[in-house]
Coordinates of C-alpha atoms in Angstrom, one line a residue:
M183 CA 6.7 127.6 91.0
T184 CA 8.4 129.8 88.4
D185 CA 10.5 131.7 91.0
L186 CA 12.8 128.8 92.1
I187 CA 16.5 129.5 92.4
P188 CA 18.5 127.7 91.1
A189 CA 16.2 126.8 88.2
P190 CA 15.3 123.1 88.1
R191 CA 16.0 120.9 85.1
G192 CA 12.3 120.3 84.4
S193 CA 8.9 121.0 85.9
V194 CA 5.3 120.5 85.0
A195 CA 2.5 122.5 86.8
G196 CA -0.8 120.9 87.9
S197 CA -4.1 122.4 89.0
G198 CA -4.6 122.4 92.7
E199 CA -2.6 122.5 95.9
V200 CA -1.6 120.4 98.9
R201 CA -2.4 122.1 102.2
L202 CA -0.4 121.6 105.3
T203 CA -2.4 121.4 108.5
R204 CA -1.9 120.5 112.1
H205 CA -2.7 116.9 111.1
S206 CA 0.0 116.8 108.4
R207 CA 2.8 114.3 108.9
L208 CA 6.4 114.2 107.7
C209 CA 7.3 110.6 106.8
A210 CA 10.9 109.5 106.3
D211 CA 12.4 106.1 106.3
T212 CA 15.8 105.1 107.8
A213 CA 17.8 106.3 104.8
T214 CA 16.2 109.8 104.8
E215 CA 15.5 110.4 108.5
G216 CA 18.3 112.9 108.8
V217 CA 16.7 115.0 106.1
G218 CA 13.4 114.5 107.8
H219 CA 14.7 115.8 111.1
W220 CA 16.2 118.9 109.3
L221 CA 13.0 119.6 107.3
S222 CA 10.6 119.2 110.2
A223 CA 12.7 121.5 112.4
A224 CA 12.9 124.1 109.7
L225 CA 9.2 124.0 108.9
R226 CA 7.9 123.8 112.5
Q227 CA 9.6 127.0 113.6
A228 CA 8.4 128.8 110.5
T229 CA 4.8 127.5 110.3
G230 CA 4.0 126.6 113.9
L231 CA 2.6 123.3 112.6
P232 CA 3.5 120.2 114.7
L233 CA 4.4 118.1 111.6
R234 CA 4.6 114.8 113.4
E235 CA 7.3 112.5 112.1
G236 CA 6.6 109.0 111.1
R237 CA 7.7 106.1 108.8
Q238 CA 4.7 105.5 106.7
P239 CA 2.2 108.0 105.1
D240 CA -1.4 107.8 106.3
D241 CA -4.7 109.4 105.1
T242 CA -4.6 112.4 107.4
G243 CA -3.9 114.6 104.4
G244 CA -1.0 116.9 103.5
C245 CA 1.6 114.3 104.2
I246 CA 5.2 115.0 103.1
G247 CA 7.1 111.8 102.2
L248 CA 10.9 111.5 101.8
R249 CA 12.4 108.4 100.3
L250 CA 15.2 107.1 98.1
D251 CA 14.7 105.9 94.5
P252 CA 17.6 103.7 93.3
G253 CA 16.7 104.7 89.7
L254 CA 17.9 108.3 90.4
A255 CA 21.6 109.4 90.3
P256 CA 23.4 110.8 93.3
E257 CA 22.1 114.3 94.2
E258 CA 19.2 113.9 91.7
Y259 CA 15.7 114.3 93.0
R260 CA 12.1 114.3 92.0
L261 CA 9.3 116.3 93.8
V262 CA 5.7 115.5 93.2
S263 CA 2.8 117.4 94.7
D264 CA -0.6 115.9 94.0
P265 CA -3.8 114.9 95.8
G266 CA -1.9 112.2 97.7
G267 CA 0.4 114.8 99.3
V268 CA 4.0 115.8 98.6
L269 CA 6.6 113.2 97.8
V270 CA 10.4 114.0 97.5
E271 CA 12.5 111.1 96.1
G272 CA 16.3 111.2 95.6
G273 CA 19.0 109.1 94.3
D274 CA 20.6 109.4 97.7
A275 CA 20.0 111.4 100.9
A276 CA 21.7 114.4 99.4
G277 CA 19.2 114.4 96.5
V278 CA 16.3 114.2 99.0
F279 CA 17.8 117.1 100.9
W280 CA 18.0 119.3 97.7
G281 CA 14.4 118.4 97.0
A282 CA 13.5 119.5 100.5
Q283 CA 15.2 122.8 99.8
T284 CA 13.0 123.2 96.7
L285 CA 9.9 122.3 98.8
R286 CA 10.8 125.1 101.3
Q287 CA 11.0 127.6 98.4
L288 CA 7.6 126.5 97.2
L289 CA 6.1 127.3 100.6
G290 CA 7.0 130.9 100.2
P291 CA 9.5 133.4 101.8
D292 CA 8.0 133.1 105.2
A293 CA 9.0 129.5 105.4
Y294 CA 12.5 130.8 106.0
R295 CA 11.5 132.6 109.3
R296 CA 12.3 131.3 112.8
A297 CA 8.9 131.8 114.2
P298 CA 5.4 132.0 112.6
L299 CA 4.1 135.4 111.7
D300 CA 0.4 134.2 111.7
R301 CA -0.6 130.9 113.2
D302 CA -3.8 130.9 111.3
R303 CA -2.0 131.1 107.9
V304 CA -2.8 128.5 105.3
W305 CA 0.4 126.8 104.1
S306 CA 0.2 125.1 100.7
V307 CA 2.3 123.6 97.9
P308 CA 1.0 123.8 94.3
Y309 CA 0.4 120.6 92.4
L310 CA 3.4 120.0 90.3
R311 CA 6.2 117.6 89.3
I312 CA 9.8 118.7 89.3
E313 CA 12.7 116.6 88.1
D314 CA 16.1 118.0 88.9
A315 CA 19.8 117.2 89.2
P316 CA 23.0 119.3 89.5
R317 CA 25.3 120.1 86.6
F318 CA 28.5 119.9 88.7
R319 CA 29.5 117.8 91.7
W320 CA 31.6 120.6 93.2
R321 CA 29.5 123.7 93.8
G322 CA 31.6 125.6 96.2
L323 CA 32.0 128.7 98.3
M324 CA 35.3 129.8 99.8
L325 CA 35.2 131.9 103.0
D326 CA 38.4 133.6 104.1
V327 CA 38.3 133.7 107.9
A328 CA 42.0 134.6 108.3
R329 CA 41.9 138.2 107.2
H330 CA 38.8 139.0 109.2
F331 CA 37.6 136.3 111.6
T332 CA 34.1 134.9 111.3
P333 CA 32.9 133.5 114.7
K334 CA 31.6 130.0 114.7
E335 CA 27.9 131.1 114.6
G336 CA 28.6 133.1 111.5
V337 CA 30.2 130.0 109.8
L338 CA 27.1 127.9 110.7
R339 CA 24.9 130.7 109.2
Y340 CA 26.8 130.6 105.9
L341 CA 26.4 126.8 105.8
D342 CA 22.6 127.3 106.0
L343 CA 22.8 129.9 103.3
M344 CA 24.8 127.6 101.1
A345 CA 22.3 124.8 101.6
A346 CA 19.4 127.1 100.7
H347 CA 21.2 127.6 97.4
K348 CA 22.2 123.9 96.8
L349 CA 25.9 124.6 97.2
N350 CA 27.7 121.6 98.6
V351 CA 31.5 122.4 99.1
F352 CA 32.6 124.8 101.8
H353 CA 36.3 125.8 101.2
F354 CA 37.5 126.9 104.7
H355 CA 40.5 129.3 104.3
L356 CA 41.8 128.9 107.8
T357 CA 45.4 130.3 107.7
D358 CA 47.2 133.3 106.2
D359 CA 49.6 136.1 107.0
Q360 CA 47.0 137.9 109.0
G361 CA 45.8 135.1 111.3
W362 CA 45.9 131.4 112.1
R363 CA 42.3 130.2 112.9
I364 CA 42.5 126.5 113.9
E365 CA 43.6 125.0 117.1
I366 CA 46.6 122.7 116.7
E367 CA 47.2 121.0 120.0
R368 CA 50.8 120.1 119.5
H369 CA 51.7 123.6 118.4
P370 CA 49.7 125.9 120.8
R371 CA 51.5 129.1 119.8
L372 CA 49.8 129.0 116.4
T373 CA 46.7 130.2 118.1
G374 CA 48.2 131.7 121.3
I375 CA 50.3 134.1 119.1
G376 CA 49.2 133.6 115.5
S377 CA 45.5 134.1 115.9
W378 CA 45.5 137.8 116.6
R379 CA 47.1 141.0 115.3
A380 CA 47.6 144.3 117.1
R381 CA 45.9 146.4 114.5
T382 CA 44.3 146.2 111.0
K383 CA 44.5 148.2 107.8
T384 CA 41.2 149.7 106.9
G385 CA 40.5 149.5 103.2
H386 CA 43.1 148.6 100.6
R387 CA 46.8 148.6 101.5
A388 CA 47.2 152.1 100.0
S389 CA 44.6 153.5 102.4
P390 CA 46.1 155.6 105.2
L391 CA 43.4 154.4 107.7
W392 CA 44.0 151.9 110.5
E393 CA 41.8 150.3 113.1
D394 CA 44.0 150.5 116.2
K395 CA 42.6 147.6 118.2
P396 CA 43.5 143.9 118.3
H397 CA 41.7 141.6 115.9
G398 CA 41.6 137.9 116.1
G399 CA 39.9 134.6 117.1
Y400 CA 40.2 131.0 116.3
Y401 CA 38.2 127.8 116.3
T402 CA 38.8 125.1 118.9
Q403 CA 38.9 121.6 117.7
D404 CA 35.5 121.0 119.1
D405 CA 34.3 124.1 117.2
I406 CA 35.7 122.5 114.0
R407 CA 34.0 119.2 114.8
E408 CA 30.7 121.0 115.3
I409 CA 31.1 122.9 112.0
V410 CA 32.0 119.7 110.1
A411 CA 29.0 117.8 111.6
Y412 CA 26.6 120.7 110.9
A413 CA 27.8 120.9 107.3
A414 CA 27.4 117.1 106.9
E415 CA 23.8 117.3 108.1
R416 CA 23.3 119.7 105.2
H417 CA 25.2 117.5 102.7
I418 CA 28.0 120.0 102.5
T419 CA 31.7 118.9 102.5
V420 CA 34.1 121.1 104.3
V421 CA 37.5 121.4 102.6
P422 CA 40.1 122.9 104.9
E423 CA 42.9 125.1 103.6
I424 CA 46.3 125.4 105.4
D425 CA 48.3 127.7 103.3
V426 CA 52.0 126.8 102.4
P427 CA 54.7 127.8 101.6
G428 CA 53.6 131.4 101.2
H429 CA 50.9 133.4 103.1
S430 CA 52.5 132.1 106.3
Q431 CA 53.7 135.0 108.4
A432 CA 51.2 134.3 111.2
A433 CA 52.8 130.8 111.6
I434 CA 56.3 132.2 111.4
A435 CA 55.4 134.9 114.0
A436 CA 54.4 132.1 116.4
Y437 CA 57.3 129.8 115.5
P438 CA 60.2 131.9 114.0
E439 CA 62.2 128.8 113.1
L440 CA 59.7 128.1 110.3
G441 CA 61.0 131.1 108.4
N442 CA 64.2 131.8 106.5
T443 CA 66.3 132.6 109.5
D444 CA 69.5 132.9 107.5
V445 CA 68.0 135.8 105.6
I446 CA 66.0 137.8 108.1
D447 CA 65.4 138.1 111.8
T448 CA 62.2 136.0 112.0
T449 CA 61.9 136.7 115.7
A450 CA 61.1 140.3 114.9
L451 CA 58.0 139.3 112.8
S452 CA 54.5 139.7 114.1
V453 CA 51.1 138.7 112.7
W454 CA 50.8 140.9 109.6
D455 CA 48.4 143.8 109.9
T456 CA 48.1 144.9 106.2
W457 CA 47.2 143.3 102.9
G458 CA 49.1 142.2 99.8
I459 CA 51.7 139.6 98.9
N460 CA 54.0 139.0 101.8
P461 CA 57.7 138.2 101.3
N462 CA 58.1 136.1 104.4
V463 CA 57.6 132.5 103.4
L464 CA 58.4 129.1 104.9
A465 CA 61.9 127.7 104.8
P466 CA 62.2 124.5 102.8
T467 CA 63.7 122.6 105.7
D468 CA 63.1 119.2 107.2
N469 CA 62.0 120.9 110.4
T470 CA 59.3 122.8 108.4
L471 CA 58.1 119.6 106.8
R472 CA 57.8 117.8 110.1
F473 CA 56.1 120.7 111.7
Y474 CA 53.4 120.9 109.0
E475 CA 53.0 117.1 108.9
G476 CA 52.0 117.4 112.5
V477 CA 49.6 120.2 111.6
F478 CA 48.0 118.1 108.8
E479 CA 47.8 115.0 111.1
E480 CA 45.4 116.9 113.3
V481 CA 43.6 118.5 110.4
L482 CA 42.9 115.0 108.9
R483 CA 41.4 113.9 112.2
L484 CA 39.0 116.8 112.1
F485 CA 38.1 116.9 108.4
P486 CA 37.0 113.7 106.6
S487 CA 37.0 115.4 103.2
E488 CA 38.5 113.7 100.2
F489 CA 40.4 116.9 99.4
V490 CA 42.8 119.0 101.5
H491 CA 43.7 122.4 100.2
I492 CA 47.3 123.5 100.7
G493 CA 47.2 127.0 99.1
G494 CA 50.5 127.2 97.2
D495 CA 49.7 130.7 95.7
E496 CA 51.6 134.0 95.7
C497 CA 54.9 132.6 97.1
P498 CA 57.6 135.1 96.4
K499 CA 61.0 133.4 95.9
D500 CA 63.3 136.3 96.9
Q501 CA 64.2 134.9 100.4
W502 CA 64.9 131.5 98.9
R503 CA 67.2 133.1 96.3
R504 CA 69.2 134.7 99.2
S505 CA 69.0 131.8 101.6
E506 CA 72.1 129.5 101.7
T507 CA 69.8 126.8 103.3
A508 CA 67.3 127.0 100.4
Q509 CA 70.1 127.0 97.8
A510 CA 71.7 124.0 99.4
R511 CA 68.4 122.2 99.2
I512 CA 68.0 123.0 95.5
G513 CA 71.5 121.6 94.9
E514 CA 70.9 118.5 97.1
L515 CA 67.7 117.7 95.2
G516 CA 69.1 118.5 91.7
L517 CA 66.5 121.1 91.1
A518 CA 66.7 123.8 88.4
D519 CA 65.5 126.8 90.3
E520 CA 63.2 128.1 93.1
D521 CA 60.0 127.3 91.1
E522 CA 61.0 123.6 91.2
L523 CA 61.8 124.0 94.9
Q524 CA 58.2 125.1 95.5
S525 CA 57.1 122.1 93.3
W526 CA 59.1 119.8 95.5
F527 CA 57.6 121.3 98.7
I528 CA 54.0 120.9 97.3
G529 CA 54.9 117.4 96.0
H530 CA 56.0 116.3 99.4
F531 CA 52.6 117.0 100.9
D532 CA 50.9 115.5 97.9
T533 CA 52.7 112.2 98.5
W534 CA 52.1 112.5 102.3
L535 CA 48.3 113.1 101.8
T536 CA 48.0 110.4 99.1
A537 CA 49.6 107.9 101.5
R538 CA 46.7 108.7 103.9
G539 CA 43.9 108.3 101.4
R540 CA 43.4 112.0 100.7
R541 CA 43.9 114.2 97.7
L542 CA 45.8 117.5 97.5
I543 CA 44.3 120.5 95.9
G544 CA 45.9 123.9 95.5
W545 CA 45.8 127.3 93.7
D546 CA 47.0 127.2 90.1
E547 CA 50.5 128.3 91.0
I548 CA 51.2 124.7 92.0
L549 CA 51.4 123.9 88.3
E550 CA 54.6 125.8 88.1
G551 CA 57.6 123.5 88.2
G552 CA 55.5 120.4 87.7
L553 CA 52.6 118.8 89.6
A554 CA 52.1 115.4 91.0
K555 CA 49.6 113.2 89.0
G556 CA 46.8 113.0 91.6
A557 CA 46.7 116.6 92.6
A558 CA 43.8 118.9 91.7
V559 CA 43.9 122.6 90.9
S560 CA 41.8 125.6 91.9
S561 CA 42.1 127.9 88.8
W562 CA 41.9 131.4 90.1
R563 CA 44.2 133.5 87.8
G564 CA 41.7 133.3 84.9
Y565 CA 41.0 130.2 82.9
A566 CA 44.5 129.4 81.8
G567 CA 45.5 127.4 84.8
G568 CA 42.4 125.3 84.6
I569 CA 42.9 124.7 80.9
A570 CA 46.5 123.7 81.4
A571 CA 45.7 121.4 84.3
A572 CA 42.8 119.7 82.6
R573 CA 44.9 119.1 79.5
A574 CA 47.6 117.5 81.7
G575 CA 45.0 115.2 83.2
H576 CA 44.4 117.0 86.5
D577 CA 41.0 117.6 88.0
V578 CA 40.1 121.3 88.2
V579 CA 37.8 123.6 90.2
M580 CA 37.1 126.8 88.2
C581 CA 37.1 129.9 90.3
P582 CA 38.6 132.7 88.0
E583 CA 39.0 136.0 89.8
Q584 CA 37.7 137.9 86.8
Q585 CA 34.3 136.2 87.2
V586 CA 33.6 134.9 90.7
Y587 CA 35.8 136.7 93.2
L588 CA 32.9 138.2 95.1
D589 CA 35.1 140.7 97.0
H590 CA 35.2 142.6 93.7
R591 CA 32.9 145.6 93.4
Q592 CA 29.4 145.1 92.0
D593 CA 28.9 148.5 90.3
P594 CA 31.1 151.3 89.0
G595 CA 29.2 153.9 91.1
P596 CA 31.1 156.0 93.7
E597 CA 28.9 154.8 96.5
E598 CA 30.2 151.2 96.3
P599 CA 31.9 150.4 99.7
V600 CA 35.7 149.9 99.4
P601 CA 35.7 149.3 95.6
I602 CA 38.1 146.4 95.0
G603 CA 38.9 144.9 91.6
W604 CA 36.8 144.9 88.4
V605 CA 33.1 145.6 88.2
R606 CA 31.3 142.2 88.4
T607 CA 27.6 142.8 88.2
L608 CA 24.9 140.3 89.0
E609 CA 24.5 139.8 85.3
D610 CA 28.2 139.2 84.8
V611 CA 28.1 136.4 87.4
Y612 CA 25.0 134.9 85.8
R613 CA 26.7 134.7 82.4
F614 CA 29.9 133.0 83.9
E615 CA 30.6 129.7 82.2
P616 CA 32.8 127.4 84.2
V617 CA 33.9 125.0 81.4
P618 CA 36.3 126.7 79.0
P619 CA 35.3 126.1 75.4
E620 CA 38.9 125.3 74.4
L621 CA 38.6 122.0 76.2
T622 CA 37.7 118.8 74.4
P623 CA 34.9 116.7 75.9
E624 CA 37.5 114.3 77.5
E625 CA 39.4 117.2 79.0
A626 CA 36.2 118.9 80.2
R627 CA 35.5 115.8 82.3
H628 CA 38.3 117.0 84.6
V629 CA 36.3 120.1 85.5
L630 CA 34.9 119.0 88.9
G631 CA 32.9 122.1 89.1
T632 CA 33.1 125.7 90.2
Q633 CA 33.5 127.9 93.2
A634 CA 32.9 131.5 94.3
N635 CA 35.5 133.1 96.6
L636 CA 35.0 135.6 99.4
W637 CA 38.3 137.2 100.4
T638 CA 37.7 139.3 103.5
E639 CA 40.4 142.0 103.6
V640 CA 37.8 144.7 103.2
M641 CA 34.9 142.8 104.9
E642 CA 35.1 143.5 108.6
D643 CA 31.9 141.8 109.7
H644 CA 29.1 139.5 108.5
A645 CA 27.1 142.4 107.1
R646 CA 29.9 143.3 104.7
V647 CA 30.3 139.7 103.7
D648 CA 26.6 139.5 103.0
Y649 CA 26.7 142.6 100.9
Q650 CA 29.5 141.3 98.7
A651 CA 28.1 137.8 98.5
F652 CA 24.4 138.5 97.7
P653 CA 22.6 138.6 95.4
R654 CA 25.6 137.4 93.3
L655 CA 25.9 134.1 95.1
A656 CA 22.3 133.3 94.0
A657 CA 23.3 133.8 90.4
F658 CA 26.5 131.7 90.9
A659 CA 24.4 128.9 92.5
E660 CA 22.3 128.7 89.4
V661 CA 25.4 128.6 87.2
A662 CA 26.8 125.8 89.3
W663 CA 23.5 123.8 89.6
S664 CA 21.4 124.4 86.5
A665 CA 22.0 123.3 82.9
L666 CA 22.0 126.8 81.4
P667 CA 22.3 127.8 77.8
A668 CA 25.5 129.4 76.5
P669 CA 26.2 132.7 78.4
A670 CA 24.9 135.0 75.7
E671 CA 21.7 133.1 75.5
R672 CA 20.8 133.0 79.2
D673 CA 17.6 134.6 80.2
F674 CA 18.9 137.1 82.7
A675 CA 15.6 139.1 82.6
G676 CA 13.8 135.9 83.7
F677 CA 16.4 135.4 86.5
Q678 CA 15.8 138.9 87.7
R679 CA 12.0 138.3 87.8
R680 CA 12.7 135.2 89.9
M681 CA 15.0 137.2 92.1
T682 CA 12.0 139.4 93.1
A683 CA 10.7 136.5 95.2
H684 CA 14.2 135.5 96.2
Y685 CA 15.0 138.8 97.8
R686 CA 12.1 138.2 100.1
R687 CA 13.6 134.9 101.1
L688 CA 16.9 136.6 101.8
D689 CA 15.0 139.2 103.8
A690 CA 13.5 136.5 105.9
L691 CA 16.9 135.0 106.5
G692 CA 18.3 138.3 107.6
V693 CA 20.8 138.6 104.7
A694 CA 22.2 142.2 104.3
Y695 CA 22.4 141.9 100.5
R696 CA 23.1 144.7 98.0
P697 CA 19.7 146.0 96.9
P698 CA 19.2 146.3 93.1
S699 CA 19.0 150.1 93.4
G700 CA 22.4 150.3 95.1
P701 CA 23.9 150.4 98.6
L702 CA 21.8 151.6 101.4
P703 CA 23.3 154.5 103.4
W704 CA 24.6 152.2 106.2
Q705 CA 26.2 149.9 103.6
R706 CA 28.5 152.6 102.2
R707 CA 32.1 153.2 103.4
P708 CA 32.8 156.8 102.4
G709 CA 36.4 157.8 102.3
V710 CA 37.8 154.2 102.6
L711 CA 40.1 153.6 99.7
G712 CA 39.8 150.5 97.5
R713 CA 41.7 149.3 94.5
P714 CA 39.4 149.6 91.6
L715 CA 40.5 148.2 88.2
D716 CA 39.1 150.0 85.2
G717 CA 37.6 148.4 82.1
P718 CA 36.3 144.9 81.6
P719 CA 38.5 142.1 83.1
P720 CA 40.7 140.0 80.9
G721 CA 38.6 137.2 79.2
R722 CA 41.0 134.4 79.9

């Protein structure tokens, strides 16, 4: 019981255990039958037990019951294991689902396997009572599939890994300079041209190494529907990101008229094959606005999420300064400068999304030049953007690069593969505090939650993504879910002890995590340059 991750709010151990047998049933009512279908499928394949589904418990022993309790809050759950069986109650179906995830952990690491190792094994749950609820409503993971494409099966796998750690928001970074990954039916060249590049930089952009073969891929609209439905079954919301007005060279390569044609020959551009901040940004024209309105119309049909992410980060203004078209628009609108032009661009889509019942969220650069009232902010450049946004009355998701950019290296040792950024150890992530102490209680209510980000410039496949994500994502999940003490007072030694069991769960799930002793020989990338930053990261 003591090895649960994330740690529950409260638990009391009993004396005894509930044994699951071939006679055990799984009983869910109409409101929880979706959770019941998920749990029975997961446990049947791992245990080999039939776990017949029903509506009402009986006296066959070892019954697992799932039901709602209107006295519990959304996502809150209570798990009781006693002589009557196992009962998971939640304030809503999501709460029951998180309780089912806890039950799976209680059954042991082999409950995560896809076939039973021993059909004669005794499966049991200790007598106990757990009462638990999340600290934050937004417990997110961002996966960048633009720099290196993750096939659909890999995305579904990460949704399962998120669910196992009680994370509930999947931020889907679908477009960037290096690739456009979502089918847009009215603009077929976005995937026909923009979804692949001729070659790829290996390592950081200073590296002399290249992989001289095409790289690409995209999700059809049916793929997206499947991903969204799969996530919903796991009570995960998928928030799509379509990056504007920067990080857009893949779109401009497909449709050159989207770029600043009076400054450069946009017809000569191809999908970008290296990393960094790209100077080729969208032109602030009516044609560009109409084009992306068409993109977002199809995006909204595919994603029912409250929020739609529009990027807004790292948009160099040099081309706008040189563009007669951009300067004319600044004059026409009575704007002060190019920063206000970007604010106008973002504001246009904020108004457009609001009119359709959605909310805009973007990286913290969207604060520059002013931000529409209903927009929310992903604070990535430290805490400052989040603090400013919350004080201005905007909702915030805290994801500072100094703390929770999981592409950053995990150790200062020379064997870390492609060492990017600051050293962010497992302990560093565990001691991350999403709510800045500078905020008043009223301001802090604007912190919706927190998110870890996986940028994939130097992650060429799922094994590299696993290595960068785990075990740190387990620490992050506890920060996002559990009511932990202040960072300096957190029991990291206790967390490490619980991780001993959790590593076995990750083994059963096939996760290629970084071992505590350091990278295994095949996890290293000798000779591939990174961009290590020395010393501790800035605090704010």
